[in-house]
PDB file of C-alpha atoms in Angstrom:
ATOM      1  CA  UNK W   1       0.000   0.000   0.000  1.00  0.00           C
ATOM      2  CA  UNK W   2       1.410   3.376  -0.990  1.00  0.00           C
ATOM      3  CA  UNK W   3       2.304   5.781   1.743  1.00  0.00           C
ATOM      4  CA  UNK W   4       0.606   9.186   1.193  1.00  0.00           C
ATOM      5  CA  UNK W   5       2.789  12.250   0.887  1.00  0.00           C
ATOM      6  CA  UNK W   6       2.732  14.156   4.158  1.00  0.00           C
ATOM      7  CA  UNK W   7       1.594  17.733   3.876  1.00  0.00           C
ATOM      8  CA  UNK W   8       3.075  18.819   7.244  1.00  0.00           C
ATOM      9  CA  UNK W   9       5.833  21.457   6.794  1.00  0.00           C
ATOM     10  CA  UNK W  10       8.362  19.104   8.398  1.00  0.00           C
ATOM     11  CA  UNK W  11       7.935  16.723   5.452  1.00  0.00           C
ATOM     12  CA  UNK W  12       8.263  19.336   2.698  1.00  0.00           C
ATOM     13  CA  UNK W  13      12.062  19.218   2.583  1.00  0.00           C
ATOM     14  CA  UNK W  14      12.067  15.429   2.234  1.00  0.00           C
ATOM     15  CA  UNK W  15       9.463  15.599  -0.546  1.00  0.00           C
ATOM     16  CA  UNK W  16      11.546  18.216  -2.368  1.00  0.00           C
ATOM     17  CA  UNK W  17      14.746  16.170  -2.076  1.00  0.00           C
ATOM     18  CA  UNK W  18      12.961  13.008  -3.164  1.00  0.00           C
ATOM     19  CA  UNK W  19      11.580  14.782  -6.244  1.00  0.00           C
ATOM     20  CA  UNK W  20      15.001  16.058  -7.185  1.00  0.00           C
ATOM     21  CA  UNK W  21      16.694  12.671  -6.720  1.00  0.00           C
ATOM     22  CA  UNK W  22      13.977  10.912  -8.722  1.00  0.00           C
ATOM     23  CA  UNK W  23      14.234  13.432 -11.555  1.00  0.00           C
ATOM     24  CA  UNK W  24      18.010  13.056 -11.759  1.00  0.00           C
ATOM     25  CA  UNK W  25      17.794   9.257 -11.607  1.00  0.00           C
ATOM     26  CA  UNK W  26      14.885   8.510 -13.928  1.00  0.00           C
ATOM     27  CA  UNK W  27      14.936  11.437 -16.368  1.00  0.00           C
ATOM     28  CA  UNK W  28      18.620  12.353 -16.607  1.00  0.00           C
ATOM     29  CA  UNK W  29      20.119   8.849 -16.277  1.00  0.00           C
ATOM     30  CA  UNK W  30      22.545   9.892 -13.528  1.00  0.00           C
ATOM     31  CA  UNK W  31      23.985   7.144 -11.342  1.00  0.00           C
ATOM     32  CA  UNK W  32      23.310   7.145  -7.611  1.00  0.00           C
ATOM     33  CA  UNK W  33      26.960   8.049  -7.063  1.00  0.00           C
ATOM     34  CA  UNK W  34      26.630  11.093  -9.336  1.00  0.00           C
ATOM     35  CA  UNK W  35      23.395  12.150  -7.633  1.00  0.00           C
ATOM     36  CA  UNK W  36      25.011  11.799  -4.211  1.00  0.00           C
ATOM     37  CA  UNK W  37      27.846  14.085  -5.327  1.00  0.00           C
ATOM     38  CA  UNK W  38      25.405  16.649  -6.734  1.00  0.00           C
ATOM     39  CA  UNK W  39      23.211  16.640  -3.621  1.00  0.00           C
ATOM     40  CA  UNK W  40      26.218  16.516  -1.271  1.00  0.00           C
ATOM     41  CA  UNK W  41      24.975  13.386   0.448  1.00  0.00           C
ATOM     42  CA  UNK W  42      25.691   9.654   0.550  1.00  0.00           C
ATOM     43  CA  UNK W  43      24.710   7.006  -1.985  1.00  0.00           C
ATOM     44  CA  UNK W  44      22.582   5.250   0.653  1.00  0.00           C
ATOM     45  CA  UNK W  45      20.674   8.498   1.296  1.00  0.00           C
ATOM     46  CA  UNK W  46      19.993   8.832  -2.422  1.00  0.00           C
ATOM     47  CA  UNK W  47      18.722   5.241  -2.507  1.00  0.00           C
ATOM     48  CA  UNK W  48      16.341   5.989   0.366  1.00  0.00           C
ATOM     49  CA  UNK W  49      15.108   9.172  -1.323  1.00  0.00           C
ATOM     50  CA  UNK W  50      14.358   7.285  -4.539  1.00  0.00           C
ATOM     51  CA  UNK W  51      12.582   4.526  -2.602  1.00  0.00           C
ATOM     52  CA  UNK W  52      10.541   7.140  -0.750  1.00  0.00           C
ATOM     53  CA  UNK W  53       9.633   8.779  -4.073  1.00  0.00           C
ATOM     54  CA  UNK W  54       8.245   5.466  -5.328  1.00  0.00           C
ATOM     55  CA  UNK W  55       6.414   4.614  -2.090  1.00  0.00           C
ATOM     56  CA  UNK W  56       4.900   8.090  -1.810  1.00  0.00           C
ATOM     57  CA  UNK W  57       3.503   7.952  -5.333  1.00  0.00           C
ATOM     58  CA  UNK W  58       5.828  10.608  -6.726  1.00  0.00           C
ATOM     59  CA  UNK W  59       7.056   8.079  -9.302  1.00  0.00           C
ATOM     60  CA  UNK W  60       4.906   5.784 -11.377  1.00  0.00           C
ATOM     61  CA  UNK W  61       5.772   5.114 -15.013  1.00  0.00           C
ATOM     62  CA  UNK W  62       7.397   8.527 -15.329  1.00  0.00           C
ATOM     63  CA  UNK W  63       8.781  11.039 -12.879  1.00  0.00           C
ATOM     64  CA  UNK W  64       6.286  13.568 -11.600  1.00  0.00           C
ATOM     65  CA  UNK W  65       8.332  16.717 -12.053  1.00  0.00           C
ATOM     66  CA  UNK W  66       8.322  19.626  -9.607  1.00  0.00           C
ATOM     67  CA  UNK W  67       5.676  21.272 -11.805  1.00  0.00           C
ATOM     68  CA  UNK W  68       3.213  18.764 -10.378  1.00  0.00           C
ATOM     69  CA  UNK W  69       4.112  19.428  -6.728  1.00  0.00           C
ATOM     70  CA  UNK W  70       4.960  23.075  -6.874  1.00  0.00           C
ATOM     71  CA  UNK W  71       5.564  25.845  -4.422  1.00  0.00           C
ATOM     72  CA  UNK W  72       3.078  28.633  -3.920  1.00  0.00           C
ATOM     73  CA  UNK W  73       5.492  31.018  -5.658  1.00  0.00           C
ATOM     74  CA  UNK W  74       5.812  28.794  -8.706  1.00  0.00           C
ATOM     75  CA  UNK W  75       2.042  28.410  -8.759  1.00  0.00           C
ATOM     76  CA  UNK W  76       1.815  32.199  -9.057  1.00  0.00           C
ATOM     77  CA  UNK W  77       4.038  32.064 -12.138  1.00  0.00           C
ATOM     78  CA  UNK W  78       1.787  29.459 -13.706  1.00  0.00           C
ATOM     79  CA  UNK W  79      -1.343  31.411 -12.891  1.00  0.00           C
ATOM     80  CA  UNK W  80       0.084  34.735 -14.097  1.00  0.00           C
ATOM     81  CA  UNK W  81       1.304  33.447 -17.449  1.00  0.00           C
ATOM     82  CA  UNK W  82      -1.194  30.592 -17.933  1.00  0.00           C
ATOM     83  CA  UNK W  83       1.583  28.056 -18.456  1.00  0.00           C
ATOM     84  CA  UNK W  84       2.495  24.670 -17.050  1.00  0.00           C
ATOM     85  CA  UNK W  85       6.105  24.808 -15.830  1.00  0.00           C
ATOM     86  CA  UNK W  86       8.424  21.783 -15.782  1.00  0.00           C
ATOM     87  CA  UNK W  87      11.552  22.647 -13.778  1.00  0.00           C
ATOM     88  CA  UNK W  88      14.699  20.665 -14.628  1.00  0.00           C
ATOM     89  CA  UNK W  89      17.217  20.318 -11.767  1.00  0.00           C
ATOM     90  CA  UNK W  90      20.643  21.513 -12.939  1.00  0.00           C
ATOM     91  CA  UNK W  91      23.499  22.491 -10.591  1.00  0.00           C
ATOM     92  CA  UNK W  92      24.637  26.109 -10.613  1.00  0.00           C
ATOM     93  CA  UNK W  93      28.143  24.915 -11.493  1.00  0.00           C
ATOM     94  CA  UNK W  94      27.011  23.508 -14.864  1.00  0.00           C
ATOM     95  CA  UNK W  95      28.211  25.399 -17.930  1.00  0.00           C
ATOM     96  CA  UNK W  96      25.712  26.563 -20.567  1.00  0.00           C
ATOM     97  CA  UNK W  97      26.382  23.627 -22.903  1.00  0.00           C
ATOM     98  CA  UNK W  98      25.857  21.012 -20.169  1.00  0.00           C
ATOM     99  CA  UNK W  99      22.801  22.929 -18.943  1.00  0.00           C
ATOM    100  CA  UNK W 100      21.264  22.842 -22.417  1.00  0.00           C
ATOM    101  CA  UNK W 101      22.003  19.144 -22.791  1.00  0.00           C
ATOM    102  CA  UNK W 102      20.336  18.240 -19.507  1.00  0.00           C
ATOM    103  CA  UNK W 103      17.280  20.369 -20.190  1.00  0.00           C
ATOM    104  CA  UNK W 104      17.101  18.856 -23.678  1.00  0.00           C
ATOM    105  CA  UNK W 105      17.206  15.343 -22.243  1.00  0.00           C
ATOM    106  CA  UNK W 106      14.379  16.046 -19.812  1.00  0.00           C
ATOM    107  CA  UNK W 107      12.335  17.771 -22.502  1.00  0.00           C
ATOM    108  CA  UNK W 108      12.692  14.750 -24.794  1.00  0.00           C
ATOM    109  CA  UNK W 109      11.212  12.500 -22.128  1.00  0.00           C
ATOM    110  CA  UNK W 110       8.446  14.889 -21.102  1.00  0.00           C
ATOM    111  CA  UNK W 111       7.451  15.288 -24.749  1.00  0.00           C
ATOM    112  CA  UNK W 112       6.161  11.714 -25.070  1.00  0.00           C
ATOM    113  CA  UNK W 113       3.111  12.514 -22.958  1.00  0.00           C
ATOM    114  CA  UNK W 114       2.065  15.284 -25.373  1.00  0.00           C
ATOM    115  CA  UNK W 115       2.518  13.658 -28.799  1.00  0.00           C
ATOM    116  CA  UNK W 116       0.606  10.627 -30.015  1.00  0.00           C
ATOM    117  CA  UNK W 117      -1.074   9.015 -33.009  1.00  0.00           C
ATOM    118  CA  UNK W 118      -3.115  11.147 -35.422  1.00  0.00           C
ATOM    119  CA  UNK W 119      -1.268  14.292 -34.396  1.00  0.00           C
ATOM    120  CA  UNK W 120       0.927  16.834 -36.169  1.00  0.00           C
ATOM    121  CA  UNK W 121       3.871  18.447 -34.409  1.00  0.00           C
ATOM    122  CA  UNK W 122       5.656  21.529 -35.735  1.00  0.00           C
ATOM    123  CA  UNK W 123       9.378  21.830 -34.995  1.00  0.00           C
ATOM    124  CA  UNK W 124      11.435  25.033 -35.106  1.00  0.00           C
ATOM    125  CA  UNK W 125      14.996  23.935 -35.836  1.00  0.00           C
ATOM    126  CA  UNK W 126      17.836  25.331 -33.738  1.00  0.00           C
ATOM    127  CA  UNK W 127      20.419  24.486 -31.082  1.00  0.00           C
ATOM    128  CA  UNK W 128      17.805  23.655 -28.451  1.00  0.00           C
ATOM    129  CA  UNK W 129      15.801  21.353 -30.729  1.00  0.00           C
ATOM    130  CA  UNK W 130      19.030  19.672 -31.786  1.00  0.00           C
ATOM    131  CA  UNK W 131      19.714  18.874 -28.118  1.00  0.00           C
ATOM    132  CA  UNK W 132      16.178  17.572 -27.597  1.00  0.00           C
ATOM    133  CA  UNK W 133      16.368  15.416 -30.732  1.00  0.00           C
ATOM    134  CA  UNK W 134      19.484  13.619 -29.469  1.00  0.00           C
ATOM    135  CA  UNK W 135      17.605  12.262 -26.452  1.00  0.00           C
ATOM    136  CA  UNK W 136      14.198  11.321 -27.861  1.00  0.00           C
ATOM    137  CA  UNK W 137      12.628   8.167 -26.450  1.00  0.00           C
ATOM    138  CA  UNK W 138      11.063   5.930 -29.144  1.00  0.00           C
ATOM    139  CA  UNK W 139       7.277   5.834 -29.076  1.00  0.00           C
ATOM    140  CA  UNK W 140       5.144   4.050 -31.659  1.00  0.00           C
ATOM    141  CA  UNK W 141       2.529   6.336 -33.214  1.00  0.00           C
ATOM    142  CA  UNK W 142       0.281   5.964 -36.260  1.00  0.00           C
ATOM    143  CA  UNK W 143      -0.834   8.524 -38.834  1.00  0.00           C
ATOM    144  CA  UNK W 144       1.332  11.193 -37.198  1.00  0.00           C
ATOM    145  CA  UNK W 145       3.568  13.765 -38.841  1.00  0.00           C
ATOM    146  CA  UNK W 146       6.371  16.190 -38.081  1.00  0.00           C
ATOM    147  CA  UNK W 147       6.436  19.490 -39.962  1.00  0.00           C
ATOM    148  CA  UNK W 148       9.322  21.933 -40.172  1.00  0.00           C
ATOM    149  CA  UNK W 149       8.185  25.433 -39.200  1.00  0.00           C
ATOM    150  CA  UNK W 150      10.799  27.577 -40.916  1.00  0.00           C
ATOM    151  CA  UNK W 151      13.257  27.312 -43.786  1.00  0.00           C
ATOM    152  CA  UNK W 152      16.951  26.711 -43.172  1.00  0.00           C
ATOM    153  CA  UNK W 153      18.760  27.891 -46.307  1.00  0.00           C
ATOM    154  CA  UNK W 154      21.063  30.894 -46.308  1.00  0.00           C
ATOM    155  CA  UNK W 155      23.729  32.366 -48.605  1.00  0.00           C
ATOM    156  CA  UNK W 156      26.337  29.868 -47.376  1.00  0.00           C
ATOM    157  CA  UNK W 157      24.375  26.614 -47.292  1.00  0.00           C
ATOM    158  CA  UNK W 158      21.065  25.008 -48.167  1.00  0.00           C
ATOM    159  CA  UNK W 159      20.617  24.227 -44.462  1.00  0.00           C
ATOM    160  CA  UNK W 160      19.156  20.867 -45.484  1.00  0.00           C
ATOM    161  CA  UNK W 161      21.697  18.750 -43.621  1.00  0.00           C
ATOM    162  CA  UNK W 162      21.298  20.594 -40.304  1.00  0.00           C
ATOM    163  CA  UNK W 163      17.509  20.927 -40.286  1.00  0.00           C
ATOM    164  CA  UNK W 164      16.890  17.534 -41.892  1.00  0.00           C
ATOM    165  CA  UNK W 165      18.926  15.741 -39.229  1.00  0.00           C
ATOM    166  CA  UNK W 166      16.786  17.257 -36.471  1.00  0.00           C
ATOM    167  CA  UNK W 167      13.508  16.498 -38.270  1.00  0.00           C
ATOM    168  CA  UNK W 168      14.605  12.964 -39.117  1.00  0.00           C
ATOM    169  CA  UNK W 169      15.369  12.159 -35.485  1.00  0.00           C
ATOM    170  CA  UNK W 170      11.859  13.200 -34.483  1.00  0.00           C
ATOM    171  CA  UNK W 171      10.337  11.231 -37.337  1.00  0.00           C
ATOM    172  CA  UNK W 172      12.317   8.099 -36.483  1.00  0.00           C
ATOM    173  CA  UNK W 173      11.506   8.316 -32.758  1.00  0.00           C
ATOM    174  CA  UNK W 174       7.753   8.477 -33.364  1.00  0.00           C
ATOM    175  CA  UNK W 175       7.436   6.596 -36.638  1.00  0.00           C
ATOM    176  CA  UNK W 176       6.011   9.822 -38.062  1.00  0.00           C
ATOM    177  CA  UNK W 177       6.007  11.218 -41.596  1.00  0.00           C
ATOM    178  CA  UNK W 178       8.399  14.158 -41.878  1.00  0.00           C
ATOM    179  CA  UNK W 179       7.412  17.204 -43.907  1.00  0.00           C
ATOM    180  CA  UNK W 180      10.422  19.406 -44.595  1.00  0.00           C
ATOM    181  CA  UNK W 181      10.228  23.051 -45.650  1.00  0.00           C
ATOM    182  CA  UNK W 182      12.898  23.645 -48.346  1.00  0.00           C
ATOM    183  CA  UNK W 183      12.891  27.447 -48.455  1.00  0.00           C
ATOM    184  CA  UNK W 184      15.311  30.135 -47.207  1.00  0.00           C
ATOM    185  CA  UNK W 185      15.249  31.062 -43.549  1.00  0.00           C
ATOM    186  CA  UNK W 186      15.112  34.688 -44.706  1.00  0.00           C
ATOM    187  CA  UNK W 187      14.273  35.996 -48.155  1.00  0.00           C
ATOM    188  CA  UNK W 188      16.311  38.843 -49.657  1.00  0.00           C
ATOM    189  CA  UNK W 189      13.121  40.512 -50.844  1.00  0.00           C
ATOM    190  CA  UNK W 190       9.704  40.274 -49.117  1.00  0.00           C
ATOM    191  CA  UNK W 191       8.106  40.322 -52.573  1.00  0.00           C
ATOM    192  CA  UNK W 192       9.832  37.036 -53.414  1.00  0.00           C
ATOM    193  CA  UNK W 193       8.319  35.462 -50.335  1.00  0.00           C
ATOM    194  CA  UNK W 194       4.825  36.645 -51.301  1.00  0.00           C
ATOM    195  CA  UNK W 195       5.162  35.075 -54.746  1.00  0.00           C
ATOM    196  CA  UNK W 196       6.554  31.776 -53.444  1.00  0.00           C
ATOM    197  CA  UNK W 197       3.838  31.565 -50.783  1.00  0.00           C
ATOM    198  CA  UNK W 198       1.295  31.364 -53.624  1.00  0.00           C
ATOM    199  CA  UNK W 199       2.848  28.172 -55.012  1.00  0.00           C
ATOM    200  CA  UNK W 200       0.725  25.093 -54.351  1.00  0.00           C
ATOM    201  CA  UNK W 201       3.661  23.009 -53.098  1.00  0.00           C
ATOM    202  CA  UNK W 202       4.501  25.676 -50.505  1.00  0.00           C
ATOM    203  CA  UNK W 203       0.881  26.332 -49.573  1.00  0.00           C
ATOM    204  CA  UNK W 204       0.515  22.628 -48.784  1.00  0.00           C
ATOM    205  CA  UNK W 205       3.218  22.901 -46.086  1.00  0.00           C
ATOM    206  CA  UNK W 206       1.800  26.174 -44.788  1.00  0.00           C
ATOM    207  CA  UNK W 207      -1.621  24.519 -44.459  1.00  0.00           C
ATOM    208  CA  UNK W 208      -0.092  21.652 -42.454  1.00  0.00           C
ATOM    209  CA  UNK W 209       1.520  24.191 -40.132  1.00  0.00           C
ATOM    210  CA  UNK W 210      -1.838  25.854 -39.569  1.00  0.00           C
ATOM    211  CA  UNK W 211      -3.392  22.529 -38.522  1.00  0.00           C
ATOM    212  CA  UNK W 212      -0.667  21.315 -36.154  1.00  0.00           C
ATOM    213  CA  UNK W 213      -1.640  20.042 -32.717  1.00  0.00           C
ATOM    214  CA  UNK W 214       1.708  20.684 -30.997  1.00  0.00           C
ATOM    215  CA  UNK W 215       4.397  23.299 -31.614  1.00  0.00           C
ATOM    216  CA  UNK W 216       7.834  22.612 -30.127  1.00  0.00           C
ATOM    217  CA  UNK W 217      10.481  25.327 -30.065  1.00  0.00           C
ATOM    218  CA  UNK W 218      13.373  26.947 -28.286  1.00  0.00           C
ATOM    219  CA  UNK W 219      13.993  30.675 -28.006  1.00  0.00           C
ATOM    220  CA  UNK W 220      16.664  32.360 -30.061  1.00  0.00           C
ATOM    221  CA  UNK W 221      18.138  35.634 -28.888  1.00  0.00           C
ATOM    222  CA  UNK W 222      20.965  37.955 -29.927  1.00  0.00           C
ATOM    223  CA  UNK W 223      21.608  38.508 -26.206  1.00  0.00           C
ATOM    224  CA  UNK W 224      22.522  34.934 -25.232  1.00  0.00           C
ATOM    225  CA  UNK W 225      25.880  33.896 -23.766  1.00  0.00           C
ATOM    226  CA  UNK W 226      25.724  30.942 -26.186  1.00  0.00           C
ATOM    227  CA  UNK W 227      24.142  32.373 -29.373  1.00  0.00           C
ATOM    228  CA  UNK W 228      21.782  30.129 -31.296  1.00  0.00           C
ATOM    229  CA  UNK W 229      22.443  28.648 -34.723  1.00  0.00           C
ATOM    230  CA  UNK W 230      20.632  31.420 -36.609  1.00  0.00           C
ATOM    231  CA  UNK W 231      22.907  34.082 -35.065  1.00  0.00           C
ATOM    232  CA  UNK W 232      26.218  32.328 -35.751  1.00  0.00           C
ATOM    233  CA  UNK W 233      25.846  30.456 -39.047  1.00  0.00           C
ATOM    234  CA  UNK W 234      25.519  33.071 -41.751  1.00  0.00           C
ATOM    235  CA  UNK W 235      21.784  33.724 -41.610  1.00  0.00           C
ATOM    236  CA  UNK W 236      22.149  37.372 -40.612  1.00  0.00           C
ATOM    237  CA  UNK W 237      24.555  40.038 -41.894  1.00  0.00           C
ATOM    238  CA  UNK W 238      25.646  43.262 -40.223  1.00  0.00           C
ATOM    239  CA  UNK W 239      22.701  45.182 -41.675  1.00  0.00           C
ATOM    240  CA  UNK W 240      20.299  42.574 -40.315  1.00  0.00           C
ATOM    241  CA  UNK W 241      21.791  42.814 -36.828  1.00  0.00           C
ATOM    242  CA  UNK W 242      21.515  46.591 -36.975  1.00  0.00           C
ATOM    243  CA  UNK W 243      17.863  46.242 -37.962  1.00  0.00           C
ATOM    244  CA  UNK W 244      17.191  43.914 -35.029  1.00  0.00           C
ATOM    245  CA  UNK W 245      18.868  46.352 -32.637  1.00  0.00           C
ATOM    246  CA  UNK W 246      16.878  49.271 -34.032  1.00  0.00           C
ATOM    247  CA  UNK W 247      13.667  47.263 -33.572  1.00  0.00           C
ATOM    248  CA  UNK W 248      14.517  46.462 -29.908  1.00  0.00           C
ATOM    249  CA  UNK W 249      14.326  42.725 -30.617  1.00  0.00           C
ATOM    250  CA  UNK W 250      14.915  40.440 -27.625  1.00  0.00           C
ATOM    251  CA  UNK W 251      14.249  37.033 -29.176  1.00  0.00           C
ATOM    252  CA  UNK W 252      12.797  34.878 -31.923  1.00  0.00           C
ATOM    253  CA  UNK W 253      10.722  31.755 -32.383  1.00  0.00           C
ATOM    254  CA  UNK W 254      11.250  29.930 -35.682  1.00  0.00           C
ATOM    255  CA  UNK W 255      13.190  32.979 -36.981  1.00  0.00           C
ATOM    256  CA  UNK W 256      10.267  35.336 -36.294  1.00  0.00           C
ATOM    257  CA  UNK W 257      11.448  38.180 -34.048  1.00  0.00           C
ATOM    258  CA  UNK W 258       9.682  39.925 -31.166  1.00  0.00           C
ATOM    259  CA  UNK W 259      10.222  42.658 -28.604  1.00  0.00           C
ATOM    260  CA  UNK W 260      10.094  42.612 -24.811  1.00  0.00           C
ATOM    261  CA  UNK W 261       6.375  43.405 -24.856  1.00  0.00           C
ATOM    262  CA  UNK W 262       5.692  40.472 -27.207  1.00  0.00           C
ATOM    263  CA  UNK W 263       4.965  42.635 -30.263  1.00  0.00           C
ATOM    264  CA  UNK W 264       6.245  41.389 -33.616  1.00  0.00           C
ATOM    265  CA  UNK W 265       3.976  42.447 -36.480  1.00  0.00           C
ATOM    266  CA  UNK W 266       5.910  45.619 -37.348  1.00  0.00           C
ATOM    267  CA  UNK W 267       9.445  44.222 -37.005  1.00  0.00           C
ATOM    268  CA  UNK W 268      10.867  44.725 -40.540  1.00  0.00           C
ATOM    269  CA  UNK W 269      12.912  41.487 -40.544  1.00  0.00           C
ATOM    270  CA  UNK W 270       9.729  39.449 -40.111  1.00  0.00           C
ATOM    271  CA  UNK W 271       8.565  40.455 -43.590  1.00  0.00           C
ATOM    272  CA  UNK W 272      11.461  38.355 -44.907  1.00  0.00           C
ATOM    273  CA  UNK W 273      11.191  35.461 -42.448  1.00  0.00           C
ATOM    274  CA  UNK W 274       9.907  32.029 -43.492  1.00  0.00           C
ATOM    275  CA  UNK W 275       8.597  31.207 -40.007  1.00  0.00           C
ATOM    276  CA  UNK W 276       4.895  31.311 -39.124  1.00  0.00           C
ATOM    277  CA  UNK W 277       3.490  34.607 -37.816  1.00  0.00           C
ATOM    278  CA  UNK W 278       3.467  34.586 -34.027  1.00  0.00           C
ATOM    279  CA  UNK W 279      -0.270  35.279 -34.009  1.00  0.00           C
ATOM    280  CA  UNK W 280      -0.742  31.992 -35.872  1.00  0.00           C
ATOM    281  CA  UNK W 281       1.601  30.138 -33.526  1.00  0.00           C
ATOM    282  CA  UNK W 282      -0.330  31.434 -30.509  1.00  0.00           C
ATOM    283  CA  UNK W 283      -3.461  29.672 -31.802  1.00  0.00           C
ATOM    284  CA  UNK W 284      -1.887  26.182 -31.609  1.00  0.00           C
ATOM    285  CA  UNK W 285      -3.514  24.278 -28.753  1.00  0.00           C
ATOM    286  CA  UNK W 286      -0.239  23.126 -27.169  1.00  0.00           C
ATOM    287  CA  UNK W 287       2.932  25.195 -27.475  1.00  0.00           C
ATOM    288  CA  UNK W 288       5.955  23.675 -25.759  1.00  0.00           C
ATOM    289  CA  UNK W 289       8.933  25.933 -25.162  1.00  0.00           C
ATOM    290  CA  UNK W 290      12.315  24.567 -24.029  1.00  0.00           C
ATOM    291  CA  UNK W 291      14.692  27.103 -22.452  1.00  0.00           C
ATOM    292  CA  UNK W 292      17.998  26.954 -20.618  1.00  0.00           C
ATOM    293  CA  UNK W 293      20.336  29.660 -19.409  1.00  0.00           C
ATOM    294  CA  UNK W 294      19.670  32.944 -17.606  1.00  0.00           C
ATOM    295  CA  UNK W 295      20.860  34.960 -20.615  1.00  0.00           C
ATOM    296  CA  UNK W 296      17.641  33.886 -22.366  1.00  0.00           C
ATOM    297  CA  UNK W 297      15.473  35.559 -19.716  1.00  0.00           C
ATOM    298  CA  UNK W 298      14.628  38.622 -21.895  1.00  0.00           C
ATOM    299  CA  UNK W 299      13.574  36.288 -24.708  1.00  0.00           C
ATOM    300  CA  UNK W 300      11.506  34.190 -22.300  1.00  0.00           C
ATOM    301  CA  UNK W 301       9.735  37.223 -20.839  1.00  0.00           C
ATOM    302  CA  UNK W 302       8.946  38.462 -24.344  1.00  0.00           C
ATOM    303  CA  UNK W 303       7.585  35.073 -25.422  1.00  0.00           C
ATOM    304  CA  UNK W 304       5.355  34.957 -22.346  1.00  0.00           C
ATOM    305  CA  UNK W 305       4.146  38.491 -23.066  1.00  0.00           C
ATOM    306  CA  UNK W 306       3.209  37.323 -26.577  1.00  0.00           C
ATOM    307  CA  UNK W 307       1.290  34.343 -25.107  1.00  0.00           C
ATOM    308  CA  UNK W 308       3.355  31.905 -27.163  1.00  0.00           C
ATOM    309  CA  UNK W 309       3.790  29.253 -24.453  1.00  0.00           C
ATOM    310  CA  UNK W 310       1.424  26.765 -22.846  1.00  0.00           C
ATOM    311  CA  UNK W 311       4.125  24.414 -21.480  1.00  0.00           C
ATOM    312  CA  UNK W 312       7.548  25.611 -20.353  1.00  0.00           C
ATOM    313  CA  UNK W 313      10.477  23.229 -19.777  1.00  0.00           C
ATOM    314  CA  UNK W 314      13.216  25.205 -18.059  1.00  0.00           C
ATOM    315  CA  UNK W 315      16.218  24.855 -15.753  1.00  0.00           C
ATOM    316  CA  UNK W 316      16.108  26.016 -12.137  1.00  0.00           C
ATOM    317  CA  UNK W 317      18.375  29.042 -12.509  1.00  0.00           C
ATOM    318  CA  UNK W 318      16.314  30.429 -15.384  1.00  0.00           C
ATOM    319  CA  UNK W 319      12.939  29.924 -13.741  1.00  0.00           C
ATOM    320  CA  UNK W 320      14.244  31.738 -10.659  1.00  0.00           C
ATOM    321  CA  UNK W 321      14.454  34.825 -12.875  1.00  0.00           C
ATOM    322  CA  UNK W 322      10.690  34.624 -13.333  1.00  0.00           C
ATOM    323  CA  UNK W 323      10.255  34.333  -9.576  1.00  0.00           C
ATOM    324  CA  UNK W 324      11.769  37.817  -9.309  1.00  0.00           C
ATOM    325  CA  UNK W 325       9.211  39.352 -11.732  1.00  0.00           C
TER     326      UNK W 325
END
C-alpha cells in the first residue's frame, strides 16, 4: 500500500529532495553516485530518497516533475502566465552547454506525454531542438507527422543537412512522416516570399503548419551567452543585426522576431522570415517551449508576453528569474 505524501511542513524538505533525486535518476540517467555528489549526500541516502519517491507515489511510469508538486510562488508564475512549468534540476556549477544538454534530455522525455497518433507536431529547428532530438525516447505512433516550421537555407548553405537531421530524429523516434520546408530562412526581398507563398507546393506545407496540434520550439536571442544557430551560421549580416537592434528585438521563435512586450507584427525582418506569424503560432492548442540559461530571460519574458507558451520546460536558474518578476 502506498504511503501518502505528508503535507506537514516538516515533510516538505524530504518531498523536495525526493523529487530532485527521482528526476536526476529517472529522467537524466545519472547514477546514484553522481546524484550523491550533486546533492552533497551519501549514496545510501539517495537510494532511500528514490525509494521514498516510489512509495509516496511521486514516481509511477514517469517522474512527476516539480511542476506537479509546486511551491506557492511557482504556482503564481503558472497562474500569471497561464503556463504549465516543468523545472529541470541543474546544478549552478554547470556550464551553458551542459545545462542545455540536460534540459534537452528532460524535454525529450516529457514530450512523449504530449505527442501521439493522429497528431501533427511543428518543430522550429535550432540548437535547443538539436539537443532535444538527441535524447528522444522511441514511441510508436500511427498517422502522425512532423512538420518543419521555418526554412533553413542561407547564402552559405542550403541548411538541409542541419535541419533535416533534427527532423529525421523526431520522425524516427515516433514513426512519423516528416514534412520538410525547403525554403530560405530569410528571403532577400519580401516580394519574393509573397510570390513563393502562392505556389501550391509551398501552400501545402503552410496549411499543415496551420493545422498542427503541438508546436515545439526553443527561443533564439541575440543577447545569449551561447548564441543560437541562426545568429552564428551566416543567416544574418551586419545590416540585419543593426535592424534587429533598431527594432529592440529580444528574441525569436522559428526565426520570427519579437520585442520585450511580445509585439512582432511591425518588425521589418519578419517580412522576410519564413517562419509562421506569431499570431498563428499562438493559436496552436499546445505550445511547448524549451529554455535553458539565464541569458535567455529577456527572450523568455517576451515570449510569455506574446502568449506563445502553454508548457515551459526550463532549468532552475532560469525559472528563478521569473520568480523575481
